[in-house]
mmCIF file of C-alpha atoms and ligand atoms in Angstrom:
data_model
loop_
_atom_site.group_PDB
_atom_site.id
_atom_site.type_symbol
_atom_site.label_atom_id
_atom_site.label_comp_id
_atom_site.label_asym_id
_atom_site.label_seq_id
_atom_site.Cartn_x
_atom_site.Cartn_y
_atom_site.Cartn_z
ATOM 1 C CA MET A 1 0.000 0.000 0.000
ATOM 2 C CA ASP A 2 1.401 3.452 -0.904
ATOM 3 C CA GLY A 3 1.380 6.460 1.446
ATOM 4 C CA ASP A 4 -1.918 7.797 0.077
ATOM 5 C CA GLY A 5 -3.538 4.358 0.329
ATOM 6 C CA CYS A 6 -2.323 4.013 3.911
ATOM 7 C CA PHE A 7 -3.751 7.420 4.839
ATOM 8 C CA ARG A 8 -7.064 6.720 3.097
ATOM 9 C CA SER A 9 -7.455 3.401 4.896
ATOM 10 C CA LEU A 10 -7.530 5.351 8.180
ATOM 11 C CA PHE A 11 -10.843 6.988 7.389
ATOM 12 C CA ILE A 12 -12.552 4.579 5.027
ATOM 13 C CA PRO A 13 -14.757 2.323 7.108
ATOM 14 C CA ASN A 14 -14.264 -1.384 6.773
ATOM 15 C CA TRP A 15 -17.941 -2.091 6.299
ATOM 16 C CA SER A 16 -19.940 -4.418 4.113
ATOM 17 C CA SER A 17 -23.363 -5.996 4.203
ATOM 18 C CA ASP A 18 -25.017 -8.806 2.277
ATOM 19 C CA VAL A 19 -28.573 -7.547 2.923
ATOM 20 C CA ARG A 20 -30.760 -8.094 -0.155
ATOM 21 C CA LEU A 21 -33.470 -5.645 -1.265
ATOM 22 C CA GLU A 22 -35.631 -7.659 -3.655
ATOM 23 C CA GLY A 23 -39.176 -6.255 -3.758
ATOM 24 C CA LYS A 24 -38.009 -2.813 -2.566
ATOM 25 C CA THR A 25 -38.096 0.400 -4.571
ATOM 26 C CA ALA A 26 -35.688 3.299 -4.150
ATOM 27 C CA ILE A 27 -35.411 6.776 -5.637
ATOM 28 C CA VAL A 28 -31.943 8.337 -5.760
ATOM 29 C CA THR A 29 -31.784 11.997 -6.786
ATOM 30 C CA GLY A 30 -28.718 13.120 -8.727
ATOM 31 C CA ALA A 31 -27.948 9.526 -9.667
ATOM 32 C CA ASN A 32 -26.212 10.157 -12.991
ATOM 33 C CA VAL A 33 -22.748 10.722 -11.469
ATOM 34 C CA GLY A 34 -20.766 10.647 -8.254
ATOM 35 C CA ILE A 35 -22.100 9.324 -4.962
ATOM 36 C CA GLY A 36 -25.673 9.064 -6.288
ATOM 37 C CA LYS A 37 -24.709 6.805 -9.190
ATOM 38 C CA GLU A 38 -22.680 4.514 -6.914
ATOM 39 C CA THR A 39 -25.527 4.407 -4.387
ATOM 40 C CA ALA A 40 -27.964 3.455 -7.155
ATOM 41 C CA LYS A 41 -25.594 0.760 -8.424
ATOM 42 C CA ASP A 42 -25.174 -0.737 -4.957
ATOM 43 C CA LEU A 43 -28.936 -0.844 -4.298
ATOM 44 C CA ALA A 44 -29.592 -2.319 -7.758
ATOM 45 C CA GLY A 45 -26.951 -4.969 -7.021
ATOM 46 C CA ARG A 46 -28.962 -5.932 -3.931
ATOM 47 C CA GLY A 47 -32.033 -6.500 -6.095
ATOM 48 C CA ALA A 48 -33.908 -3.224 -5.493
ATOM 49 C CA ARG A 49 -35.790 -1.427 -8.248
ATOM 50 C CA VAL A 50 -33.996 1.926 -8.493
ATOM 51 C CA ILE A 51 -35.296 5.129 -10.048
ATOM 52 C CA LEU A 52 -32.512 7.465 -11.106
ATOM 53 C CA ALA A 53 -33.943 10.967 -10.676
ATOM 54 C CA CYS A 54 -31.828 13.165 -12.931
ATOM 55 C CA ARG A 55 -32.248 16.624 -14.382
ATOM 56 C CA ASP A 56 -30.606 15.645 -17.679
ATOM 57 C CA MET A 57 -32.351 12.597 -19.173
ATOM 58 C CA ALA A 58 -29.501 11.788 -21.580
ATOM 59 C CA LYS A 59 -27.099 11.579 -18.607
ATOM 60 C CA GLY A 60 -29.671 9.634 -16.567
ATOM 61 C CA GLU A 61 -30.200 7.059 -19.307
ATOM 62 C CA GLN A 62 -26.455 6.715 -19.830
ATOM 63 C CA ALA A 63 -26.061 6.088 -16.072
ATOM 64 C CA ALA A 64 -28.806 3.422 -16.246
ATOM 65 C CA ARG A 65 -26.950 1.714 -19.126
ATOM 66 C CA ASP A 66 -23.645 1.894 -17.195
ATOM 67 C CA ILE A 67 -25.271 0.267 -14.155
ATOM 68 C CA LEU A 68 -26.873 -2.421 -16.318
ATOM 69 C CA ARG A 69 -23.464 -3.286 -17.773
ATOM 70 C CA GLU A 70 -22.102 -3.932 -14.282
ATOM 71 C CA VAL A 71 -25.204 -5.352 -12.594
ATOM 72 C CA LYS A 72 -26.708 -7.736 -15.112
ATOM 73 C CA ALA A 73 -30.267 -8.046 -13.824
ATOM 74 C CA ALA A 74 -30.458 -4.450 -12.526
ATOM 75 C CA LYS A 75 -33.927 -2.939 -12.389
ATOM 76 C CA VAL A 76 -33.019 0.695 -13.034
ATOM 77 C CA VAL A 77 -34.939 3.417 -14.807
ATOM 78 C CA ALA A 78 -34.123 7.091 -15.328
ATOM 79 C CA ARG A 79 -36.743 9.771 -14.739
ATOM 80 C CA GLN A 80 -36.504 13.539 -15.226
ATOM 81 C CA LEU A 81 -36.273 15.710 -12.120
ATOM 82 C CA ASP A 82 -34.982 19.254 -11.880
ATOM 83 C CA LEU A 83 -34.853 20.238 -8.218
ATOM 84 C CA ALA A 84 -34.435 23.878 -9.240
ATOM 85 C CA ASP A 85 -37.988 23.942 -10.596
ATOM 86 C CA THR A 86 -41.038 23.149 -8.451
ATOM 87 C CA LYS A 87 -43.071 22.373 -11.601
ATOM 88 C CA SER A 88 -40.560 19.666 -12.550
ATOM 89 C CA ILE A 89 -40.699 18.283 -8.988
ATOM 90 C CA CYS A 90 -44.511 18.078 -9.211
ATOM 91 C CA GLN A 91 -44.322 16.337 -12.601
ATOM 92 C CA PHE A 92 -41.753 13.860 -11.285
ATOM 93 C CA ALA A 93 -43.916 13.031 -8.247
ATOM 94 C CA GLU A 94 -47.015 12.642 -10.425
ATOM 95 C CA ASN A 95 -45.111 10.259 -12.669
ATOM 96 C CA ILE A 96 -44.012 8.238 -9.630
ATOM 97 C CA TYR A 97 -47.605 7.954 -8.342
ATOM 98 C CA ASN A 98 -48.716 6.846 -11.828
ATOM 99 C CA THR A 99 -46.049 4.190 -12.234
ATOM 100 C CA GLU A 100 -44.982 2.912 -8.808
ATOM 101 C CA LYS A 101 -46.999 0.915 -6.322
ATOM 102 C CA ALA A 102 -44.492 1.431 -3.508
ATOM 103 C CA LEU A 103 -41.527 3.503 -2.421
ATOM 104 C CA HIS A 104 -39.321 2.208 0.393
ATOM 105 C CA PHE A 105 -36.259 4.461 0.157
ATOM 106 C CA LEU A 106 -36.089 8.113 -0.852
ATOM 107 C CA ILE A 107 -32.457 9.171 -1.106
ATOM 108 C CA ASN A 108 -32.190 12.939 -1.363
ATOM 109 C CA ASN A 109 -28.662 12.968 -2.723
ATOM 110 C CA ALA A 110 -28.456 15.600 -5.488
ATOM 111 C CA GLY A 111 -26.559 18.747 -4.702
ATOM 112 C CA VAL A 112 -24.975 21.857 -6.061
ATOM 113 C CA ALA A 113 -21.981 23.316 -4.258
ATOM 114 C CA MET A 114 -20.414 26.723 -3.975
ATOM 115 C CA CYS A 115 -21.725 28.109 -7.252
ATOM 116 C CA SER A 116 -21.846 31.800 -8.129
ATOM 117 C CA TYR A 117 -25.072 33.547 -7.189
ATOM 118 C CA ALA A 118 -27.989 32.142 -9.162
ATOM 119 C CA THR A 119 -31.665 31.523 -8.541
ATOM 120 C CA THR A 120 -33.968 28.599 -9.234
ATOM 121 C CA VAL A 121 -36.925 28.884 -11.610
ATOM 122 C CA ASP A 122 -39.026 29.873 -8.575
ATOM 123 C CA GLY A 123 -36.571 32.573 -7.521
ATOM 124 C CA PHE A 124 -34.899 30.805 -4.568
ATOM 125 C CA GLU A 125 -31.134 31.124 -4.069
ATOM 126 C CA MET A 126 -29.761 28.104 -5.986
ATOM 127 C CA GLN A 127 -27.987 26.144 -3.207
ATOM 128 C CA PHE A 128 -30.753 26.617 -0.636
ATOM 129 C CA GLY A 129 -33.310 26.075 -3.404
ATOM 130 C CA VAL A 130 -31.906 22.798 -4.788
ATOM 131 C CA ASN A 131 -30.186 21.220 -1.786
ATOM 132 C CA HIS A 132 -32.863 22.048 0.793
ATOM 133 C CA LEU A 133 -36.147 23.368 -0.659
ATOM 134 C CA GLY A 134 -36.163 21.072 -3.696
ATOM 135 C CA HIS A 135 -35.739 17.972 -1.540
ATOM 136 C CA PHE A 136 -38.127 19.311 1.123
ATOM 137 C CA PHE A 137 -40.826 19.690 -1.559
ATOM 138 C CA LEU A 138 -40.052 16.316 -3.154
ATOM 139 C CA THR A 139 -40.348 14.605 0.236
ATOM 140 C CA PHE A 140 -43.625 16.417 0.930
ATOM 141 C CA LEU A 141 -45.068 15.164 -2.368
ATOM 142 C CA LEU A 142 -43.855 11.571 -1.982
ATOM 143 C CA LEU A 143 -44.684 11.116 1.700
ATOM 144 C CA ASP A 144 -48.048 9.441 1.095
ATOM 145 C CA LEU A 145 -46.379 6.738 -0.998
ATOM 146 C CA LEU A 146 -43.621 6.303 1.599
ATOM 147 C CA LYS A 147 -46.296 6.025 4.293
ATOM 148 C CA HIS A 148 -48.237 3.415 2.352
ATOM 149 C CA SER A 149 -45.014 1.457 1.794
ATOM 150 C CA ALA A 150 -43.907 1.618 5.451
ATOM 151 C CA PRO A 151 -41.530 0.687 6.881
ATOM 152 C CA SER A 152 -39.691 3.155 4.683
ATOM 153 C CA ARG A 153 -36.708 5.473 4.970
ATOM 154 C CA ILE A 154 -35.654 8.932 3.832
ATOM 155 C CA ILE A 155 -31.948 9.684 3.633
ATOM 156 C CA ASN A 156 -30.747 13.255 3.215
ATOM 157 C CA LEU A 157 -27.183 13.877 2.080
ATOM 158 C CA SER A 158 -25.605 16.577 4.208
ATOM 159 C CA SER A 159 -21.909 17.352 4.639
ATOM 160 C CA ALA A 160 -19.280 18.203 7.236
ATOM 161 C CA ALA A 161 -19.705 21.714 5.784
ATOM 162 C CA HIS A 162 -22.903 21.951 7.859
ATOM 163 C CA ASN A 163 -20.616 22.670 10.840
ATOM 164 C CA MET A 164 -19.934 26.120 9.352
ATOM 165 C CA GLY A 165 -23.583 26.724 8.532
ATOM 166 C CA LYS A 166 -26.002 29.320 9.839
ATOM 167 C CA ILE A 167 -29.591 29.694 8.702
ATOM 168 C CA GLU A 168 -29.886 33.333 7.635
ATOM 169 C CA PHE A 169 -33.620 33.675 8.178
ATOM 170 C CA ASP A 170 -33.587 37.347 7.247
ATOM 171 C CA ASP A 171 -31.778 36.740 3.952
ATOM 172 C CA LEU A 172 -32.548 33.212 2.725
ATOM 173 C CA SER A 173 -32.526 34.474 -0.847
ATOM 174 C CA GLY A 174 -28.948 35.700 -0.382
ATOM 175 C CA GLU A 175 -29.864 39.079 -1.849
ATOM 176 C CA LYS A 176 -28.266 41.177 0.900
ATOM 177 C CA LYS A 177 -25.019 39.223 1.080
ATOM 178 C CA TYR A 178 -23.949 36.142 -0.858
ATOM 179 C CA ASN A 179 -20.950 33.962 -0.183
ATOM 180 C CA PRO A 180 -20.837 30.654 -2.130
ATOM 181 C CA VAL A 181 -19.223 28.698 0.729
ATOM 182 C CA SER A 182 -21.588 30.050 3.417
ATOM 183 C CA ALA A 183 -24.591 29.384 1.177
ATOM 184 C CA TYR A 184 -23.478 25.760 0.724
ATOM 185 C CA ALA A 185 -22.896 25.359 4.471
ATOM 186 C CA GLN A 186 -26.328 26.856 5.169
ATOM 187 C CA SER A 187 -28.009 24.409 2.764
ATOM 188 C CA LYS A 188 -26.209 21.438 4.335
ATOM 189 C CA LEU A 189 -27.196 22.566 7.852
ATOM 190 C CA ALA A 190 -30.751 22.838 6.528
ATOM 191 C CA ASN A 191 -30.502 19.155 5.467
ATOM 192 C CA VAL A 192 -29.632 18.171 9.064
ATOM 193 C CA LEU A 193 -32.399 20.313 10.603
ATOM 194 C CA PHE A 194 -34.965 19.105 8.069
ATOM 195 C CA THR A 195 -34.099 15.474 8.890
ATOM 196 C CA ARG A 196 -34.466 16.154 12.601
ATOM 197 C CA GLU A 197 -37.924 17.721 12.346
ATOM 198 C CA LEU A 198 -39.105 15.296 9.655
ATOM 199 C CA ALA A 199 -38.185 12.294 11.827
ATOM 200 C CA LYS A 200 -40.404 13.555 14.659
ATOM 201 C CA ARG A 201 -43.355 13.965 12.336
ATOM 202 C CA THR A 202 -43.063 10.659 10.500
ATOM 203 C CA GLU A 203 -41.822 8.131 13.059
ATOM 204 C CA ALA A 204 -45.343 7.106 14.080
ATOM 205 C CA LEU A 205 -46.158 6.590 10.392
ATOM 206 C CA GLY A 206 -43.378 4.024 9.977
ATOM 207 C CA VAL A 207 -41.157 6.402 8.034
ATOM 208 C CA VAL A 208 -37.692 7.098 9.440
ATOM 209 C CA ALA A 209 -35.161 9.715 8.349
ATOM 210 C CA TYR A 210 -31.387 9.993 8.579
ATOM 211 C CA SER A 211 -28.869 12.597 7.456
ATOM 212 C CA VAL A 212 -25.522 11.512 6.092
ATOM 213 C CA ASP A 213 -22.072 13.028 5.715
ATOM 214 C CA PRO A 214 -20.425 10.976 2.953
ATOM 215 C CA GLY A 215 -16.932 12.305 3.761
ATOM 216 C CA MET A 216 -14.630 13.992 1.259
ATOM 217 C CA VAL A 217 -15.246 12.290 -2.035
ATOM 218 C CA LYS A 218 -13.672 12.760 -5.459
ATOM 219 C CA THR A 219 -16.695 13.717 -7.598
ATOM 220 C CA GLU A 220 -17.904 16.532 -9.815
ATOM 221 C CA ILE A 221 -19.166 18.457 -6.765
ATOM 222 C CA THR A 222 -16.145 20.756 -7.083
ATOM 223 C CA ARG A 223 -17.174 21.886 -10.578
ATOM 224 C CA HIS A 224 -18.120 25.419 -9.440
ATOM 225 C CA LEU A 225 -15.100 25.989 -7.200
ATOM 226 C CA LYS A 226 -12.868 28.938 -7.943
ATOM 227 C CA ARG A 227 -9.138 29.129 -7.383
ATOM 228 C CA PRO A 228 -7.426 28.654 -4.943
ATOM 229 C CA LEU A 229 -10.048 26.218 -3.531
ATOM 230 C CA MET A 230 -10.050 24.236 -6.791
ATOM 231 C CA ASP A 231 -6.202 23.950 -6.721
ATOM 232 C CA ILE A 232 -6.257 22.759 -3.103
ATOM 233 C CA THR A 233 -8.883 20.121 -3.914
ATOM 234 C CA LYS A 234 -6.855 18.888 -6.899
ATOM 235 C CA ALA A 235 -3.667 18.686 -4.830
ATOM 236 C CA PHE A 236 -5.345 16.424 -2.291
ATOM 237 C CA SER A 237 -7.517 14.451 -4.707
ATOM 238 C CA SER A 238 -5.590 11.182 -4.277
ATOM 239 C CA LEU A 239 -6.530 11.251 -0.573
ATOM 240 C CA LEU A 240 -10.251 11.604 -1.206
ATOM 241 C CA LYS A 241 -12.748 8.745 -1.107
ATOM 242 C CA THR A 242 -13.820 7.197 -4.371
ATOM 243 C CA PRO A 243 -17.525 7.724 -5.234
ATOM 244 C CA ALA A 244 -18.187 4.067 -4.314
ATOM 245 C CA GLU A 245 -16.608 4.639 -0.890
ATOM 246 C CA GLY A 246 -18.605 7.870 -0.620
ATOM 247 C CA ALA A 247 -21.805 5.841 -1.021
ATOM 248 C CA TYR A 248 -21.032 3.510 1.929
ATOM 249 C CA THR A 249 -22.772 5.530 4.653
ATOM 250 C CA THR A 250 -25.897 6.087 2.560
ATOM 251 C CA VAL A 251 -26.127 2.348 1.863
ATOM 252 C CA TYR A 252 -25.406 1.661 5.541
ATOM 253 C CA CYS A 253 -28.473 3.779 6.433
ATOM 254 C CA VAL A 254 -30.555 1.829 3.903
ATOM 255 C CA VAL A 255 -29.664 -1.702 5.002
ATOM 256 C CA THR A 256 -28.880 -1.499 8.725
ATOM 257 C CA PRO A 257 -31.785 -2.784 10.857
ATOM 258 C CA GLU A 258 -33.913 0.115 12.056
ATOM 259 C CA ASN A 259 -33.458 -0.768 15.723
ATOM 260 C CA GLN A 260 -29.715 -0.145 15.348
ATOM 261 C CA LEU A 261 -30.244 3.382 13.986
ATOM 262 C CA LEU A 262 -31.795 6.494 15.466
ATOM 263 C CA THR A 263 -34.399 8.285 13.372
ATOM 264 C CA GLY A 264 -33.483 11.943 12.920
ATOM 265 C CA GLY A 265 -29.833 11.069 13.493
ATOM 266 C CA TYR A 266 -26.672 12.079 11.690
ATOM 267 C CA TYR A 267 -24.380 9.404 10.248
ATOM 268 C CA LYS A 268 -20.898 9.334 8.842
ATOM 269 C CA ASP A 269 -18.295 6.630 8.167
ATOM 270 C CA CYS A 270 -20.974 3.942 8.578
ATOM 271 C CA GLY A 271 -21.858 4.879 12.124
ATOM 272 C CA SER A 272 -23.676 7.477 14.132
ATOM 273 C CA ALA A 273 -21.962 10.805 14.605
ATOM 274 C CA GLU A 274 -22.607 14.049 16.366
ATOM 275 C CA CYS A 275 -23.675 16.966 14.225
ATOM 276 C CA CYS A 276 -22.851 20.526 15.283
ATOM 277 C CA ARG A 277 -24.875 22.300 17.993
ATOM 278 C CA ALA A 278 -26.784 24.357 15.454
ATOM 279 C CA GLY A 279 -27.876 21.076 13.878
ATOM 280 C CA GLN A 280 -29.377 19.962 17.194
ATOM 281 C CA ASP A 281 -31.422 23.115 17.724
ATOM 282 C CA ASP A 282 -35.067 22.037 17.693
ATOM 283 C CA GLY A 283 -36.279 25.660 17.687
ATOM 284 C CA THR A 284 -34.330 26.447 14.514
ATOM 285 C CA ALA A 285 -35.495 23.169 12.943
ATOM 286 C CA LEU A 286 -39.126 24.086 13.585
ATOM 287 C CA LYS A 287 -38.675 27.637 12.312
ATOM 288 C CA LEU A 288 -36.920 26.381 9.168
ATOM 289 C CA TRP A 289 -39.792 23.948 8.625
ATOM 290 C CA ALA A 290 -42.391 26.736 8.833
ATOM 291 C CA VAL A 291 -40.375 29.099 6.619
ATOM 292 C CA SER A 292 -39.790 26.354 4.022
ATOM 293 C CA CYS A 293 -43.535 25.592 3.893
ATOM 294 C CA HIS A 294 -44.258 29.291 3.504
ATOM 295 C CA MET A 295 -41.705 29.732 0.696
ATOM 296 C CA LEU A 296 -43.124 26.741 -1.167
ATOM 297 C CA GLY A 297 -46.745 27.651 -0.439
ATOM 298 C CA ILE A 298 -47.519 24.263 1.099
ATOM 299 C CA ARG A 299 -49.186 23.111 4.272
ATOM 300 C CA TRP A 300 -47.709 19.967 5.795
ATOM 301 C CA ARG A 301 -50.367 18.164 7.844
HETATM 302 N N1 LIG B 1 -18.176 14.947 -2.882
HETATM 303 C C1 LIG B 1 -18.012 15.302 -1.607
HETATM 304 O O1 LIG B 1 -16.872 15.412 -1.118
HETATM 305 C C2 LIG B 1 -19.203 15.567 -0.728
HETATM 306 C C3 LIG B 1 -18.949 15.892 0.616
HETATM 307 C C4 LIG B 1 -20.023 16.127 1.456
HETATM 308 C C5 LIG B 1 -21.321 16.056 0.957
HETATM 309 N N2 LIG B 1 -21.538 15.760 -0.356
HETATM 310 C C6 LIG B 1 -22.938 15.712 -0.818
HETATM 311 O O2 LIG B 1 -23.161 14.516 -1.529
HETATM 312 C C7 LIG B 1 -24.191 14.700 -2.490
HETATM 313 C C8 LIG B 1 -23.755 14.128 -3.828
HETATM 314 O O3 LIG B 1 -22.669 14.889 -4.295
HETATM 315 P P1 LIG B 1 -21.540 14.353 -5.267
HETATM 316 O O4 LIG B 1 -20.264 14.596 -4.577
HETATM 317 O O5 LIG B 1 -21.844 13.022 -5.812
HETATM 318 O O6 LIG B 1 -21.638 15.479 -6.417
HETATM 319 P P2 LIG B 1 -21.772 15.435 -8.016
HETATM 320 O O7 LIG B 1 -20.882 14.391 -8.594
HETATM 321 O O8 LIG B 1 -21.572 16.847 -8.445
HETATM 322 O O9 LIG B 1 -23.294 15.003 -8.221
HETATM 323 C C9 LIG B 1 -24.318 15.901 -7.919
HETATM 324 C C10 LIG B 1 -25.595 15.400 -8.564
HETATM 325 O O10 LIG B 1 -26.641 16.338 -8.258
HETATM 326 C C11 LIG B 1 -27.309 16.646 -9.459
HETATM 327 N N3 LIG B 1 -27.978 17.935 -9.432
HETATM 328 C C12 LIG B 1 -27.433 19.167 -9.290
HETATM 329 N N4 LIG B 1 -28.387 20.105 -9.414
HETATM 330 C C13 LIG B 1 -29.563 19.450 -9.658
HETATM 331 C C14 LIG B 1 -30.887 19.857 -9.906
HETATM 332 N N5 LIG B 1 -31.219 21.152 -9.984
HETATM 333 N N6 LIG B 1 -31.845 18.921 -10.085
HETATM 334 C C15 LIG B 1 -31.523 17.612 -10.056
HETATM 335 N N7 LIG B 1 -30.274 17.159 -9.852
HETATM 336 C C16 LIG B 1 -29.298 18.076 -9.666
HETATM 337 C C17 LIG B 1 -26.217 16.607 -10.529
HETATM 338 O O11 LIG B 1 -26.782 16.531 -11.831
HETATM 339 P P3 LIG B 1 -25.939 17.050 -13.124
HETATM 340 O O12 LIG B 1 -24.866 16.034 -13.347
HETATM 341 O O13 LIG B 1 -26.952 17.113 -14.205
HETATM 342 O O14 LIG B 1 -25.382 18.384 -12.751
HETATM 343 C C18 LIG B 1 -25.504 15.334 -10.104
HETATM 344 O O15 LIG B 1 -26.211 14.211 -10.548
HETATM 345 C C19 LIG B 1 -24.487 16.201 -2.510
HETATM 346 O O16 LIG B 1 -25.653 16.457 -1.776
HETATM 347 C C20 LIG B 1 -23.286 16.813 -1.807
HETATM 348 O O17 LIG B 1 -23.598 18.023 -1.154
HETATM 349 C C21 LIG B 1 -20.510 15.511 -1.216
#
């Protein structure tokens, strides 16, 4: 093992599971590349039917073909979903209700990181809009199906970046002040707080929720980075997890028996972990929930 391999082995969990998922259906958002694609491949390899929810159908279908090449009997299909457009989210959910009888795992994986200021079709700041509001709305729309398929699980991809996050309630649109790194951290803290509040509301329905930090993974997530951050990432790229390794903790949260996990909890390196204090603030979680409903014009029973 070389020096890099030795270092990597220190933080890549030695975890595997032979749990099978025949008869289960999963949706993975952002499944055309990176951690999402590897997550989808793993679940398909366990026998699950996997819906690759991708904003670019050509990329989604290519990912489905790639998975089929590696997992011969994979049941994978690509469906269009743009989390930056609430109309697209509605159409995706409608399509799911028309075609699927059950949904056991919703993996809210897609993400955009540290981009220049931009807004979604509905006028939300892009990182908060896609990473948090888009998945919040998608979960809202799919909850009935998850409930009817219970026991079921929702897994929200967060990040260690949530530790630097603060929910700027008086400037969620980033109009007063925008910093790409802070906006990413805010959206990833929102993922943790959303999971926490969601878990309380859905536990009695047989639906559990976990948030996941996949670790530092070599993917396309750095595509919007500017120098010198991009140069630093490149210099350390051989130390980063591979996308398959980055999918471990998500898969761990899918296959580990429910009584060994804590709904609403935060997981990393295939185990439970402590999120930052802001991520444990129930008052902020509740306020974020109410503000998110208001921004999306929805009422969550
Ligand atoms: N890589 C890391 O080190 C790391 C660390 C901590 C947390 N994470 C989290 O892990 C998750 C997966 O990231 P990754 O590293 O695999 O990144 P990635 O390779 O850049 O993949 C991101 C995925 O999200 C999709 N996406 C972006 N905007 C979307 C939109 N508006 N609608 C639908 N899909 C959209 C992308 O689609 P396109 O290909 O069409 O753009 C792509 O499929 C993210 O939530 C990220 O925050 C990653």
